[in-house]
PDB file of C-alpha atoms in Angstrom:
ATOM      1  CA  MET A   1     -24.385  27.065  19.845  1.00 92.00           C
ATOM      2  CA  LYS A   2     -27.912  26.492  21.088  1.00 98.00           C
ATOM      3  CA  ILE A   3     -28.003  27.006  24.832  1.00 98.00           C
ATOM      4  CA  ILE A   4     -30.866  26.341  27.229  1.00 98.00           C
ATOM      5  CA  VAL A   5     -30.725  28.130  30.567  1.00 98.00           C
ATOM      6  CA  PHE A   6     -32.702  26.408  33.319  1.00 98.00           C
ATOM      7  CA  SER A   7     -33.932  28.172  36.488  1.00 95.00           C
ATOM      8  CA  THR A   8     -33.643  31.576  34.853  1.00 96.00           C
ATOM      9  CA  HIS A   9     -34.135  34.641  37.021  1.00 94.00           C
ATOM     10  CA  ASN A  10     -34.989  38.043  35.637  1.00 94.00           C
ATOM     11  CA  PHE A  11     -32.037  39.672  37.387  1.00 95.00           C
ATOM     12  CA  GLU A  12     -29.473  37.651  35.413  1.00 96.00           C
ATOM     13  CA  LYS A  13     -30.824  37.721  31.846  1.00 97.00           C
ATOM     14  CA  GLU A  14     -29.242  40.983  30.719  1.00 96.00           C
ATOM     15  CA  TYR A  15     -25.820  39.915  31.980  1.00 97.00           C
ATOM     16  CA  LEU A  16     -25.956  36.583  30.152  1.00 98.00           C
ATOM     17  CA  LEU A  17     -27.222  38.161  26.927  1.00 97.00           C
ATOM     18  CA  LYS A  18     -24.352  40.672  26.955  1.00 96.00           C
ATOM     19  CA  GLN A  19     -21.928  37.737  26.758  1.00 97.00           C
ATOM     20  CA  ALA A  20     -23.917  35.616  24.287  1.00 95.00           C
ATOM     21  CA  ASN A  21     -22.145  36.957  21.172  1.00 92.00           C
ATOM     22  CA  GLY A  22     -24.345  35.310  18.558  1.00 90.00           C
ATOM     23  CA  HIS A  23     -25.180  32.173  20.520  1.00 97.00           C
ATOM     24  CA  ASN A  24     -28.831  31.125  20.469  1.00 97.00           C
ATOM     25  CA  VAL A  25     -29.961  31.321  24.104  1.00 98.00           C
ATOM     26  CA  THR A  26     -33.285  30.012  25.421  1.00 98.00           C
ATOM     27  CA  PHE A  27     -34.285  31.073  28.927  1.00 98.00           C
ATOM     28  CA  ILE A  28     -36.755  28.999  30.943  1.00 98.00           C
ATOM     29  CA  LYS A  29     -37.858  29.321  34.561  1.00 95.00           C
ATOM     30  CA  GLU A  30     -38.233  25.585  35.134  1.00 95.00           C
ATOM     31  CA  GLN A  31     -35.658  23.735  37.212  1.00 94.00           C
ATOM     32  CA  LEU A  32     -33.779  20.875  35.587  1.00 97.00           C
ATOM     33  CA  ASN A  33     -35.026  17.492  36.784  1.00 96.00           C
ATOM     34  CA  PRO A  34     -36.025  14.164  35.194  1.00 97.00           C
ATOM     35  CA  GLU A  35     -39.379  15.612  34.090  1.00 97.00           C
ATOM     36  CA  THR A  36     -38.015  18.810  32.524  1.00 98.00           C
ATOM     37  CA  ALA A  37     -34.825  17.374  31.011  1.00 98.00           C
ATOM     38  CA  GLN A  38     -36.665  16.786  27.727  1.00 98.00           C
ATOM     39  CA  LEU A  39     -36.697  20.571  27.226  1.00 98.00           C
ATOM     40  CA  ALA A  40     -32.969  20.335  26.522  1.00 98.00           C
ATOM     41  CA  LYS A  41     -33.555  18.313  23.356  1.00 98.00           C
ATOM     42  CA  GLY A  42     -32.256  20.146  20.316  1.00 97.00           C
ATOM     43  CA  HIS A  43     -29.727  22.182  22.279  1.00 98.00           C
ATOM     44  CA  ASP A  44     -25.946  21.895  22.566  1.00 98.00           C
ATOM     45  CA  VAL A  45     -25.414  23.289  26.054  1.00 98.00           C
ATOM     46  CA  VAL A  46     -27.346  23.036  29.312  1.00 98.00           C
ATOM     47  CA  CYS A  47     -26.789  25.910  31.740  1.00 98.00           C
ATOM     48  CA  ILE A  48     -27.956  25.330  35.318  1.00 98.00           C
ATOM     49  CA  PHE A  49     -28.095  26.952  38.754  1.00 94.00           C
ATOM     50  CA  THR A  50     -27.837  25.833  42.381  1.00 87.00           C
ATOM     51  CA  ASN A  51     -31.167  24.030  42.730  1.00 86.00           C
ATOM     52  CA  ASP A  52     -31.156  22.133  39.438  1.00 93.00           C
ATOM     53  CA  LYS A  53     -30.701  18.389  39.890  1.00 93.00           C
ATOM     54  CA  VAL A  54     -28.378  16.593  37.484  1.00 97.00           C
ATOM     55  CA  SER A  55     -28.989  12.981  38.467  1.00 97.00           C
ATOM     56  CA  LYS A  56     -28.201   9.786  36.572  1.00 98.00           C
ATOM     57  CA  GLU A  57     -31.693   9.834  35.108  1.00 98.00           C
ATOM     58  CA  VAL A  58     -31.200  13.387  33.885  1.00 98.00           C
ATOM     59  CA  LEU A  59     -27.730  12.632  32.522  1.00 98.00           C
ATOM     60  CA  ASP A  60     -29.048   9.649  30.573  1.00 98.00           C
ATOM     61  CA  GLN A  61     -31.499  11.949  28.830  1.00 98.00           C
ATOM     62  CA  LEU A  62     -28.943  14.690  28.191  1.00 98.00           C
ATOM     63  CA  SER A  63     -26.533  12.151  26.755  1.00 98.00           C
ATOM     64  CA  ASP A  64     -29.230  10.852  24.407  1.00 98.00           C
ATOM     65  CA  PHE A  65     -29.882  14.436  23.280  1.00 98.00           C
ATOM     66  CA  GLY A  66     -26.205  14.915  22.420  1.00 97.00           C
ATOM     67  CA  ILE A  67     -25.561  17.635  24.985  1.00 98.00           C
ATOM     68  CA  LYS A  68     -21.964  18.828  24.635  1.00 98.00           C
ATOM     69  CA  LEU A  69     -21.595  20.682  27.931  1.00 98.00           C
ATOM     70  CA  ILE A  70     -23.274  21.227  31.282  1.00 98.00           C
ATOM     71  CA  THR A  71     -22.216  24.565  32.719  1.00 98.00           C
ATOM     72  CA  LEU A  72     -23.121  25.746  36.202  1.00 98.00           C
ATOM     73  CA  ARG A  73     -23.472  29.478  36.720  1.00 96.00           C
ATOM     74  CA  CYS A  74     -22.509  29.056  40.377  1.00 91.00           C
ATOM     75  CA  ALA A  75     -19.613  27.702  42.433  1.00 86.00           C
ATOM     76  CA  GLY A  76     -21.235  24.753  44.219  1.00 83.00           C
ATOM     77  CA  PHE A  77     -21.677  21.498  42.325  1.00 89.00           C
ATOM     78  CA  ASN A  78     -23.063  19.014  44.869  1.00 85.00           C
ATOM     79  CA  ASN A  79     -26.256  18.915  42.758  1.00 90.00           C
ATOM     80  CA  VAL A  80     -24.445  17.132  39.903  1.00 95.00           C
ATOM     81  CA  ASP A  81     -23.524  13.437  39.712  1.00 96.00           C
ATOM     82  CA  LEU A  82     -20.026  14.158  38.423  1.00 96.00           C
ATOM     83  CA  GLU A  83     -18.832  10.579  38.170  1.00 97.00           C
ATOM     84  CA  TYR A  84     -21.799   9.598  36.054  1.00 98.00           C
ATOM     85  CA  ALA A  85     -21.363  12.705  33.908  1.00 97.00           C
ATOM     86  CA  LYS A  86     -17.771  11.636  33.250  1.00 97.00           C
ATOM     87  CA  SER A  87     -18.930   8.155  32.307  1.00 97.00           C
ATOM     88  CA  LYS A  88     -21.317   9.771  29.830  1.00 97.00           C
ATOM     89  CA  LYS A  89     -18.451  11.954  28.554  1.00 96.00           C
ATOM     90  CA  ILE A  90     -20.342  15.163  29.239  1.00 98.00           C
ATOM     91  CA  PRO A  91     -17.968  17.849  30.547  1.00 97.00           C
ATOM     92  CA  VAL A  92     -19.205  19.890  33.507  1.00 98.00           C
ATOM     93  CA  THR A  93     -17.910  23.378  34.243  1.00 98.00           C
ATOM     94  CA  ARG A  94     -18.683  25.912  36.940  1.00 97.00           C
ATOM     95  CA  VAL A  95     -17.953  29.463  38.059  1.00 95.00           C
ATOM     96  CA  PRO A  96     -15.396  28.865  40.832  1.00 91.00           C
ATOM     97  CA  GLU A  97     -15.556  32.468  41.967  1.00 87.00           C
ATOM     98  CA  TYR A  98     -17.644  35.424  40.927  1.00 88.00           C
ATOM     99  CA  SER A  99     -17.216  37.937  43.710  1.00 90.00           C
ATOM    100  CA  PRO A 100     -15.866  36.718  47.033  1.00 94.00           C
ATOM    101  CA  GLN A 101     -16.113  40.312  48.175  1.00 96.00           C
ATOM    102  CA  ALA A 102     -19.879  40.414  47.550  1.00 97.00           C
ATOM    103  CA  ILE A 103     -20.552  37.461  49.843  1.00 97.00           C
ATOM    104  CA  ALA A 104     -18.083  38.659  52.467  1.00 98.00           C
ATOM    105  CA  GLU A 105     -19.706  42.104  52.517  1.00 99.00           C
ATOM    106  CA  HIS A 106     -23.184  40.581  52.827  1.00 99.00           C
ATOM    107  CA  THR A 107     -21.909  38.542  55.762  1.00 99.00           C
ATOM    108  CA  MET A 108     -20.790  41.676  57.566  1.00 99.00           C
ATOM    109  CA  ALA A 109     -24.044  43.418  56.638  1.00 99.00           C
ATOM    110  CA  MET A 110     -25.974  40.630  58.379  1.00 99.00           C
ATOM    111  CA  ILE A 111     -23.804  40.951  61.482  1.00 99.00           C
ATOM    112  CA  LEU A 112     -24.295  44.716  61.635  1.00 99.00           C
ATOM    113  CA  THR A 113     -28.031  44.458  61.025  1.00 99.00           C
ATOM    114  CA  LEU A 114     -28.557  41.837  63.724  1.00 98.00           C
ATOM    115  CA  ASN A 115     -26.311  43.564  66.228  1.00 98.00           C
ATOM    116  CA  ARG A 116     -27.513  47.159  65.784  1.00 98.00           C
ATOM    117  CA  LYS A 117     -31.071  46.081  64.874  1.00 98.00           C
ATOM    118  CA  THR A 118     -31.313  48.486  61.957  1.00 98.00           C
ATOM    119  CA  HIS A 119     -34.062  46.391  60.355  1.00 96.00           C
ATOM    120  CA  LYS A 120     -36.224  46.909  63.439  1.00 97.00           C
ATOM    121  CA  ALA A 121     -35.366  50.609  63.651  1.00 98.00           C
ATOM    122  CA  TYR A 122     -36.299  51.091  59.991  1.00 97.00           C
ATOM    123  CA  ASN A 123     -39.767  49.640  60.540  1.00 96.00           C
ATOM    124  CA  ARG A 124     -40.306  51.586  63.759  1.00 97.00           C
ATOM    125  CA  VAL A 125     -39.459  54.965  62.270  1.00 98.00           C
ATOM    126  CA  ARG A 126     -41.763  54.372  59.307  1.00 97.00           C
ATOM    127  CA  GLU A 127     -44.573  54.115  61.873  1.00 97.00           C
ATOM    128  CA  ASN A 128     -43.452  57.326  63.626  1.00 98.00           C
ATOM    129  CA  ASN A 129     -42.101  55.281  66.536  1.00 98.00           C
ATOM    130  CA  PHE A 130     -38.786  56.839  67.564  1.00 98.00           C
ATOM    131  CA  ASN A 131     -38.361  54.844  70.776  1.00 97.00           C
ATOM    132  CA  LEU A 132     -34.932  53.243  71.231  1.00 98.00           C
ATOM    133  CA  ASP A 133     -35.921  50.530  73.708  1.00 98.00           C
ATOM    134  CA  GLY A 134     -34.841  47.080  72.549  1.00 96.00           C
ATOM    135  CA  LEU A 135     -32.317  48.395  70.024  1.00 98.00           C
ATOM    136  CA  VAL A 136     -29.164  48.139  72.144  1.00 98.00           C
ATOM    137  CA  GLY A 137     -26.268  46.365  70.438  1.00 98.00           C
ATOM    138  CA  PHE A 138     -22.571  45.893  71.234  1.00 98.00           C
ATOM    139  CA  ASP A 139     -19.308  47.234  69.833  1.00 98.00           C
ATOM    140  CA  LEU A 140     -17.707  44.944  67.284  1.00 98.00           C
ATOM    141  CA  TYR A 141     -14.365  46.522  68.132  1.00 98.00           C
ATOM    142  CA  LYS A 142     -12.131  44.020  69.963  1.00 98.00           C
ATOM    143  CA  LYS A 143     -14.772  41.281  69.826  1.00 99.00           C
ATOM    144  CA  THR A 144     -13.652  37.817  68.709  1.00 99.00           C
ATOM    145  CA  ILE A 145     -14.980  36.601  65.381  1.00 99.00           C
ATOM    146  CA  GLY A 146     -14.463  32.964  64.418  1.00 99.00           C
ATOM    147  CA  VAL A 147     -14.210  32.229  60.708  1.00 99.00           C
ATOM    148  CA  ILE A 148     -14.647  28.613  59.660  1.00 99.00           C
ATOM    149  CA  GLY A 149     -13.049  28.288  56.241  1.00 98.00           C
ATOM    150  CA  THR A 150     -10.556  30.773  54.792  1.00 98.00           C
ATOM    151  CA  GLY A 151     -10.927  30.212  51.083  1.00 96.00           C
ATOM    152  CA  LYS A 152     -11.461  33.280  48.928  1.00 95.00           C
ATOM    153  CA  ILE A 153     -14.749  34.267  50.570  1.00 96.00           C
ATOM    154  CA  GLY A 154     -13.604  33.516  54.101  1.00 98.00           C
ATOM    155  CA  LYS A 155     -10.371  35.380  53.462  1.00 98.00           C
ATOM    156  CA  ALA A 156     -12.237  38.444  52.209  1.00 98.00           C
ATOM    157  CA  PHE A 157     -14.444  38.361  55.295  1.00 99.00           C
ATOM    158  CA  CYS A 158     -11.435  38.049  57.610  1.00 99.00           C
ATOM    159  CA  LYS A 159     -10.008  41.247  56.141  1.00 99.00           C
ATOM    160  CA  ILE A 160     -13.313  43.068  56.647  1.00 99.00           C
ATOM    161  CA  ALA A 161     -13.502  41.882  60.267  1.00 99.00           C
ATOM    162  CA  LEU A 162      -9.927  43.013  60.885  1.00 99.00           C
ATOM    163  CA  GLY A 163     -10.922  46.428  59.558  1.00 98.00           C
ATOM    164  CA  PHE A 164     -13.504  46.672  62.337  1.00 99.00           C
ATOM    165  CA  GLY A 165     -10.785  46.053  64.897  1.00 99.00           C
ATOM    166  CA  CYS A 166     -11.949  42.535  65.705  1.00 99.00           C
ATOM    167  CA  ARG A 167      -9.804  39.688  66.916  1.00 99.00           C
ATOM    168  CA  VAL A 168     -10.144  37.105  64.151  1.00 99.00           C
ATOM    169  CA  LEU A 169      -9.751  33.379  64.788  1.00 99.00           C
ATOM    170  CA  ALA A 170      -9.787  31.016  61.831  1.00 99.00           C
ATOM    171  CA  PHE A 171     -10.099  27.314  61.215  1.00 99.00           C
ATOM    172  CA  ASP A 172      -9.064  25.729  57.933  1.00 98.00           C
ATOM    173  CA  LEU A 173      -7.100  22.672  56.862  1.00 96.00           C
ATOM    174  CA  THR A 174      -4.758  25.015  54.980  1.00 96.00           C
ATOM    175  CA  LYS A 175      -3.422  28.140  56.638  1.00 98.00           C
ATOM    176  CA  ASP A 176      -3.279  31.366  54.632  1.00 98.00           C
ATOM    177  CA  THR A 177       0.081  33.018  55.276  1.00 98.00           C
ATOM    178  CA  GLU A 178      -1.157  36.439  54.154  1.00 99.00           C
ATOM    179  CA  LEU A 179      -3.952  36.320  56.725  1.00 99.00           C
ATOM    180  CA  GLU A 180      -1.499  35.226  59.419  1.00 99.00           C
ATOM    181  CA  LYS A 181       0.694  38.238  58.629  1.00 99.00           C
ATOM    182  CA  LEU A 182      -2.364  40.471  58.967  1.00 99.00           C
ATOM    183  CA  GLY A 183      -3.055  39.104  62.439  1.00 98.00           C
ATOM    184  CA  VAL A 184      -5.531  36.267  61.901  1.00 99.00           C
ATOM    185  CA  GLU A 185      -4.956  33.443  64.400  1.00 99.00           C
ATOM    186  CA  TYR A 186      -5.431  29.866  63.170  1.00 99.00           C
ATOM    187  CA  VAL A 187      -6.774  27.645  65.939  1.00 99.00           C
ATOM    188  CA  GLY A 188      -8.575  24.325  66.351  1.00 98.00           C
ATOM    189  CA  PHE A 189     -12.256  23.934  65.564  1.00 98.00           C
ATOM    190  CA  ASP A 190     -13.290  23.538  69.199  1.00 98.00           C
ATOM    191  CA  GLU A 191     -11.371  26.671  70.159  1.00 98.00           C
ATOM    192  CA  ILE A 192     -13.264  28.637  67.502  1.00 98.00           C
ATOM    193  CA  LEU A 193     -16.523  27.473  69.071  1.00 99.00           C
ATOM    194  CA  LYS A 194     -15.398  28.267  72.605  1.00 98.00           C
ATOM    195  CA  GLU A 195     -13.761  31.656  72.063  1.00 98.00           C
ATOM    196  CA  SER A 196     -15.900  33.387  69.435  1.00 99.00           C
ATOM    197  CA  LYS A 197     -18.664  35.920  70.055  1.00 99.00           C
ATOM    198  CA  ILE A 198     -19.548  35.673  66.355  1.00 99.00           C
ATOM    199  CA  ILE A 199     -19.085  32.580  64.176  1.00 99.00           C
ATOM    200  CA  SER A 200     -19.245  32.795  60.389  1.00 99.00           C
ATOM    201  CA  LEU A 201     -19.304  29.781  58.058  1.00 99.00           C
ATOM    202  CA  HIS A 202     -17.380  29.798  54.768  1.00 98.00           C
ATOM    203  CA  ILE A 203     -16.873  26.149  53.810  1.00 96.00           C
ATOM    204  CA  PRO A 204     -18.346  23.878  51.126  1.00 91.00           C
ATOM    205  CA  LEU A 205     -21.003  21.291  51.873  1.00 91.00           C
ATOM    206  CA  ASN A 206     -19.886  17.666  51.796  1.00 90.00           C
ATOM    207  CA  LYS A 207     -20.352  14.506  53.848  1.00 92.00           C
ATOM    208  CA  SER A 208     -17.970  15.648  56.564  1.00 95.00           C
ATOM    209  CA  SER A 209     -19.370  19.182  56.858  1.00 97.00           C
ATOM    210  CA  TYR A 210     -23.075  18.284  56.752  1.00 97.00           C
ATOM    211  CA  HIS A 211     -24.736  19.549  59.960  1.00 98.00           C
ATOM    212  CA  LEU A 212     -21.372  20.711  61.272  1.00 98.00           C
ATOM    213  CA  ILE A 213     -23.330  23.156  63.394  1.00 99.00           C
ATOM    214  CA  ASN A 214     -25.349  20.671  65.433  1.00 98.00           C
ATOM    215  CA  ASP A 215     -26.582  20.523  69.005  1.00 98.00           C
ATOM    216  CA  ALA A 216     -23.332  19.039  70.316  1.00 98.00           C
ATOM    217  CA  ASN A 217     -21.145  21.696  68.714  1.00 99.00           C
ATOM    218  CA  ILE A 218     -23.489  24.533  69.650  1.00 99.00           C
ATOM    219  CA  ALA A 219     -23.144  23.375  73.270  1.00 99.00           C
ATOM    220  CA  LYS A 220     -19.411  24.136  73.003  1.00 99.00           C
ATOM    221  CA  MET A 221     -20.109  27.737  72.006  1.00 99.00           C
ATOM    222  CA  GLN A 222     -20.250  30.570  74.488  1.00 98.00           C
ATOM    223  CA  ASP A 223     -23.649  31.780  75.632  1.00 98.00           C
ATOM    224  CA  GLY A 224     -24.959  34.617  73.483  1.00 98.00           C
ATOM    225  CA  VAL A 225     -23.092  33.636  70.326  1.00 99.00           C
ATOM    226  CA  VAL A 226     -24.062  35.118  66.960  1.00 99.00           C
ATOM    227  CA  LEU A 227     -24.125  32.584  64.105  1.00 99.00           C
ATOM    228  CA  ILE A 228     -23.880  33.589  60.436  1.00 99.00           C
ATOM    229  CA  ASN A 229     -24.220  31.249  57.456  1.00 99.00           C
ATOM    230  CA  THR A 230     -23.736  32.630  53.952  1.00 98.00           C
ATOM    231  CA  SER A 231     -22.235  29.397  52.650  1.00 95.00           C
ATOM    232  CA  ARG A 232     -24.433  26.291  52.362  1.00 93.00           C
ATOM    233  CA  GLY A 233     -27.677  25.558  54.185  1.00 95.00           C
ATOM    234  CA  GLY A 234     -26.798  21.971  55.040  1.00 95.00           C
ATOM    235  CA  LEU A 235     -23.948  23.097  57.273  1.00 98.00           C
ATOM    236  CA  VAL A 236     -26.490  23.959  59.976  1.00 98.00           C
ATOM    237  CA  ASP A 237     -28.886  21.536  61.644  1.00 98.00           C
ATOM    238  CA  THR A 238     -32.027  23.674  61.563  1.00 98.00           C
ATOM    239  CA  LYS A 239     -33.778  21.876  64.407  1.00 98.00           C
ATOM    240  CA  ALA A 240     -30.713  22.317  66.628  1.00 98.00           C
ATOM    241  CA  LEU A 241     -30.593  25.988  65.674  1.00 99.00           C
ATOM    242  CA  ILE A 242     -34.242  26.482  66.627  1.00 98.00           C
ATOM    243  CA  LYS A 243     -33.738  24.672  69.946  1.00 98.00           C
ATOM    244  CA  ASN A 244     -30.781  26.841  70.894  1.00 99.00           C
ATOM    245  CA  LEU A 245     -32.494  30.043  69.813  1.00 99.00           C
ATOM    246  CA  LYS A 246     -35.419  29.154  72.069  1.00 98.00           C
ATOM    247  CA  GLU A 247     -33.031  28.461  74.945  1.00 98.00           C
ATOM    248  CA  LYS A 248     -31.199  31.756  74.222  1.00 98.00           C
ATOM    249  CA  LYS A 249     -27.881  29.968  73.837  1.00 98.00           C
ATOM    250  CA  ILE A 250     -27.686  31.665  70.440  1.00 99.00           C
ATOM    251  CA  LEU A 251     -28.188  35.427  70.644  1.00 98.00           C
ATOM    252  CA  ALA A 252     -28.891  35.889  66.947  1.00 98.00           C
ATOM    253  CA  ALA A 253     -28.598  34.088  63.623  1.00 99.00           C
ATOM    254  CA  GLY A 254     -28.130  35.395  60.100  1.00 99.00           C
ATOM    255  CA  LEU A 255     -28.950  32.946  57.312  1.00 98.00           C
ATOM    256  CA  ASP A 256     -28.548  33.593  53.608  1.00 97.00           C
ATOM    257  CA  VAL A 257     -28.945  29.865  52.972  1.00 96.00           C
ATOM    258  CA  TYR A 258     -31.254  27.177  54.324  1.00 96.00           C
ATOM    259  CA  GLU A 259     -30.964  23.412  54.100  1.00 93.00           C
ATOM    260  CA  GLU A 260     -34.437  23.011  52.562  1.00 90.00           C
ATOM    261  CA  GLU A 261     -34.297  26.080  50.330  1.00 88.00           C
ATOM    262  CA  GLU A 262     -34.533  24.152  47.062  1.00 78.00           C
ATOM    263  CA  ASN A 263     -38.209  24.794  46.288  1.00 79.00           C
ATOM    264  CA  LEU A 264     -38.467  28.090  48.151  1.00 85.00           C
ATOM    265  CA  PHE A 265     -35.632  30.484  47.478  1.00 89.00           C
ATOM    266  CA  PHE A 266     -35.498  32.578  44.278  1.00 80.00           C
ATOM    267  CA  ASP A 267     -39.292  32.404  43.815  1.00 80.00           C
ATOM    268  CA  ASP A 268     -42.285  34.427  45.005  1.00 82.00           C
ATOM    269  CA  HIS A 269     -44.402  32.419  47.447  1.00 86.00           C
ATOM    270  CA  SER A 270     -46.189  35.394  48.969  1.00 85.00           C
ATOM    271  CA  GLN A 271     -49.589  34.000  47.970  1.00 89.00           C
ATOM    272  CA  ASP A 272     -48.826  30.478  49.210  1.00 87.00           C
ATOM    273  CA  VAL A 273     -49.194  28.830  52.601  1.00 89.00           C
ATOM    274  CA  LEU A 274     -45.683  28.047  53.821  1.00 89.00           C
ATOM    275  CA  GLN A 275     -45.418  24.281  54.245  1.00 89.00           C
ATOM    276  CA  ASP A 276     -41.950  24.251  55.818  1.00 89.00           C
ATOM    277  CA  ASP A 277     -42.598  24.314  59.574  1.00 94.00           C
ATOM    278  CA  ASP A 278     -38.940  24.782  60.499  1.00 94.00           C
ATOM    279  CA  LEU A 279     -38.547  27.825  58.262  1.00 95.00           C
ATOM    280  CA  ALA A 280     -41.845  29.214  59.521  1.00 93.00           C
ATOM    281  CA  ARG A 281     -40.591  28.819  63.101  1.00 97.00           C
ATOM    282  CA  LEU A 282     -37.289  30.501  62.287  1.00 97.00           C
ATOM    283  CA  MET A 283     -39.104  33.502  60.882  1.00 96.00           C
ATOM    284  CA  THR A 284     -40.953  34.019  64.170  1.00 97.00           C
ATOM    285  CA  PHE A 285     -37.710  34.870  65.971  1.00 98.00           C
ATOM    286  CA  PRO A 286     -37.031  38.612  66.078  1.00 96.00           C
ATOM    287  CA  ASN A 287     -33.313  37.851  66.344  1.00 98.00           C
ATOM    288  CA  VAL A 288     -33.126  35.801  63.138  1.00 98.00           C
ATOM    289  CA  LEU A 289     -32.382  37.494  59.822  1.00 98.00           C
ATOM    290  CA  ILE A 290     -33.038  35.463  56.669  1.00 98.00           C
ATOM    291  CA  THR A 291     -32.162  36.506  53.130  1.00 98.00           C
ATOM    292  CA  SER A 292     -32.935  34.224  50.221  1.00 94.00           C
ATOM    293  CA  HIS A 293     -29.479  33.319  48.906  1.00 93.00           C
ATOM    294  CA  GLN A 294     -28.782  36.894  47.840  1.00 95.00           C
ATOM    295  CA  ALA A 295     -25.256  37.310  49.224  1.00 96.00           C
ATOM    296  CA  PHE A 296     -23.739  37.011  45.737  1.00 94.00           C
ATOM    297  CA  LEU A 297     -26.160  39.478  44.152  1.00 96.00           C
ATOM    298  CA  THR A 298     -24.083  42.414  42.909  1.00 97.00           C
ATOM    299  CA  HIS A 299     -23.529  43.847  39.436  1.00 96.00           C
ATOM    300  CA  GLU A 300     -19.906  42.740  39.556  1.00 96.00           C
ATOM    301  CA  ALA A 301     -20.769  39.173  40.529  1.00 96.00           C
ATOM    302  CA  LEU A 302     -23.467  38.792  37.872  1.00 97.00           C
ATOM    303  CA  SER A 303     -21.081  40.124  35.224  1.00 97.00           C
ATOM    304  CA  ASN A 304     -18.370  37.686  36.313  1.00 96.00           C
ATOM    305  CA  ILE A 305     -20.806  34.757  36.328  1.00 96.00           C
ATOM    306  CA  ALA A 306     -21.951  35.516  32.788  1.00 97.00           C
ATOM    307  CA  GLN A 307     -18.427  36.037  31.493  1.00 97.00           C
ATOM    308  CA  THR A 308     -17.079  32.819  33.010  1.00 97.00           C
ATOM    309  CA  THR A 309     -20.109  30.815  31.849  1.00 97.00           C
ATOM    310  CA  PHE A 310     -19.592  31.852  28.245  1.00 97.00           C
ATOM    311  CA  GLU A 311     -15.842  31.309  28.466  1.00 96.00           C
ATOM    312  CA  SER A 312     -16.689  27.662  29.105  1.00 97.00           C
ATOM    313  CA  ILE A 313     -19.242  27.551  26.292  1.00 97.00           C
ATOM    314  CA  ASN A 314     -16.756  29.093  23.871  1.00 96.00           C
ATOM    315  CA  SER A 315     -14.236  26.377  24.787  1.00 95.00           C
ATOM    316  CA  ILE A 316     -16.378  23.486  23.529  1.00 95.00           C
ATOM    317  CA  GLU A 317     -14.619  23.289  20.179  1.00 90.00           C
ATOM    318  CA  SER A 318     -11.111  23.230  21.680  1.00 93.00           C
ATOM    319  CA  GLN A 319     -12.205  21.140  24.704  1.00 94.00           C
ATOM    320  CA  ASN A 320      -9.756  23.217  26.730  1.00 94.00           C
ATOM    321  CA  PHE A 321     -12.059  23.981  29.647  1.00 95.00           C
ATOM    322  CA  LYS A 322     -10.489  26.355  32.168  1.00 94.00           C
ATOM    323  CA  TYR A 323     -13.252  25.793  34.720  1.00 94.00           C
ATOM    324  CA  LEU A 324     -13.775  22.052  34.328  1.00 95.00           C
ATOM    325  CA  ILE A 325     -14.855  20.262  37.491  1.00 93.00           C
TER     326      ILE A 325
END
């Protein structure tokens, strides 16, 4: 099979090539969009990532090129017009999970960094400044952590939080009986907001969850709340976040995702003038920690992504797609 991989990053190439097994793989850095779709001509499979846009216009072109499969090397698929893909009879697969543990661990790492201010301490010590002023945190032990969404990632994070001796509240449409046995308390959404010192988001982005964390819902939170988002950027209204950081309603925020990350994250813009005023404002806050969608980035996750991606590609002949969306 001839496979074209859009939005290729150097960190993933070796993992994909290990699974290629004789397939002809072309790696390109360009994102898939109506202008770049022509690059798929002559290939059998299009492999995409989170910021590639598979619109009707793109699907029309891919259909004309005889593309047999679109495979996403990620879990989210809100960037694909699935209904139109079905009408064009182009199967779309994804990687439903690659390492829930990786994202859950990154979530806790953000909490610990923000709370104990290790990022600030690291920079101070490198400048021979051993002063401890401004580095006071709080014990996580017995604090209440609210987890919104207890799918595989949220569940993994709940277990980590329990290991720190936290009281864990959870909100999900489906209760996880294993978590309940471990001591996780399922409560209503508003109670999560009201009772939690730390709130962590682990839900998909859709019409009902878009800007779930908005000014009205932040107002329901306790003063000095810590907000963590390692899920999808659109869950948080950035302007509301900035407002409540300025007013000190929110003590700290950890963001591995950002609602306008599409043309920023995964690339080096160190020589550019940042045009996103909201992101620029966020980065001025000393109590905001931003990582560029790296929560998934472990050896285990990259191996799982590559393996699952090629499982789908190897299923083209049988049309028995295990990870069909």
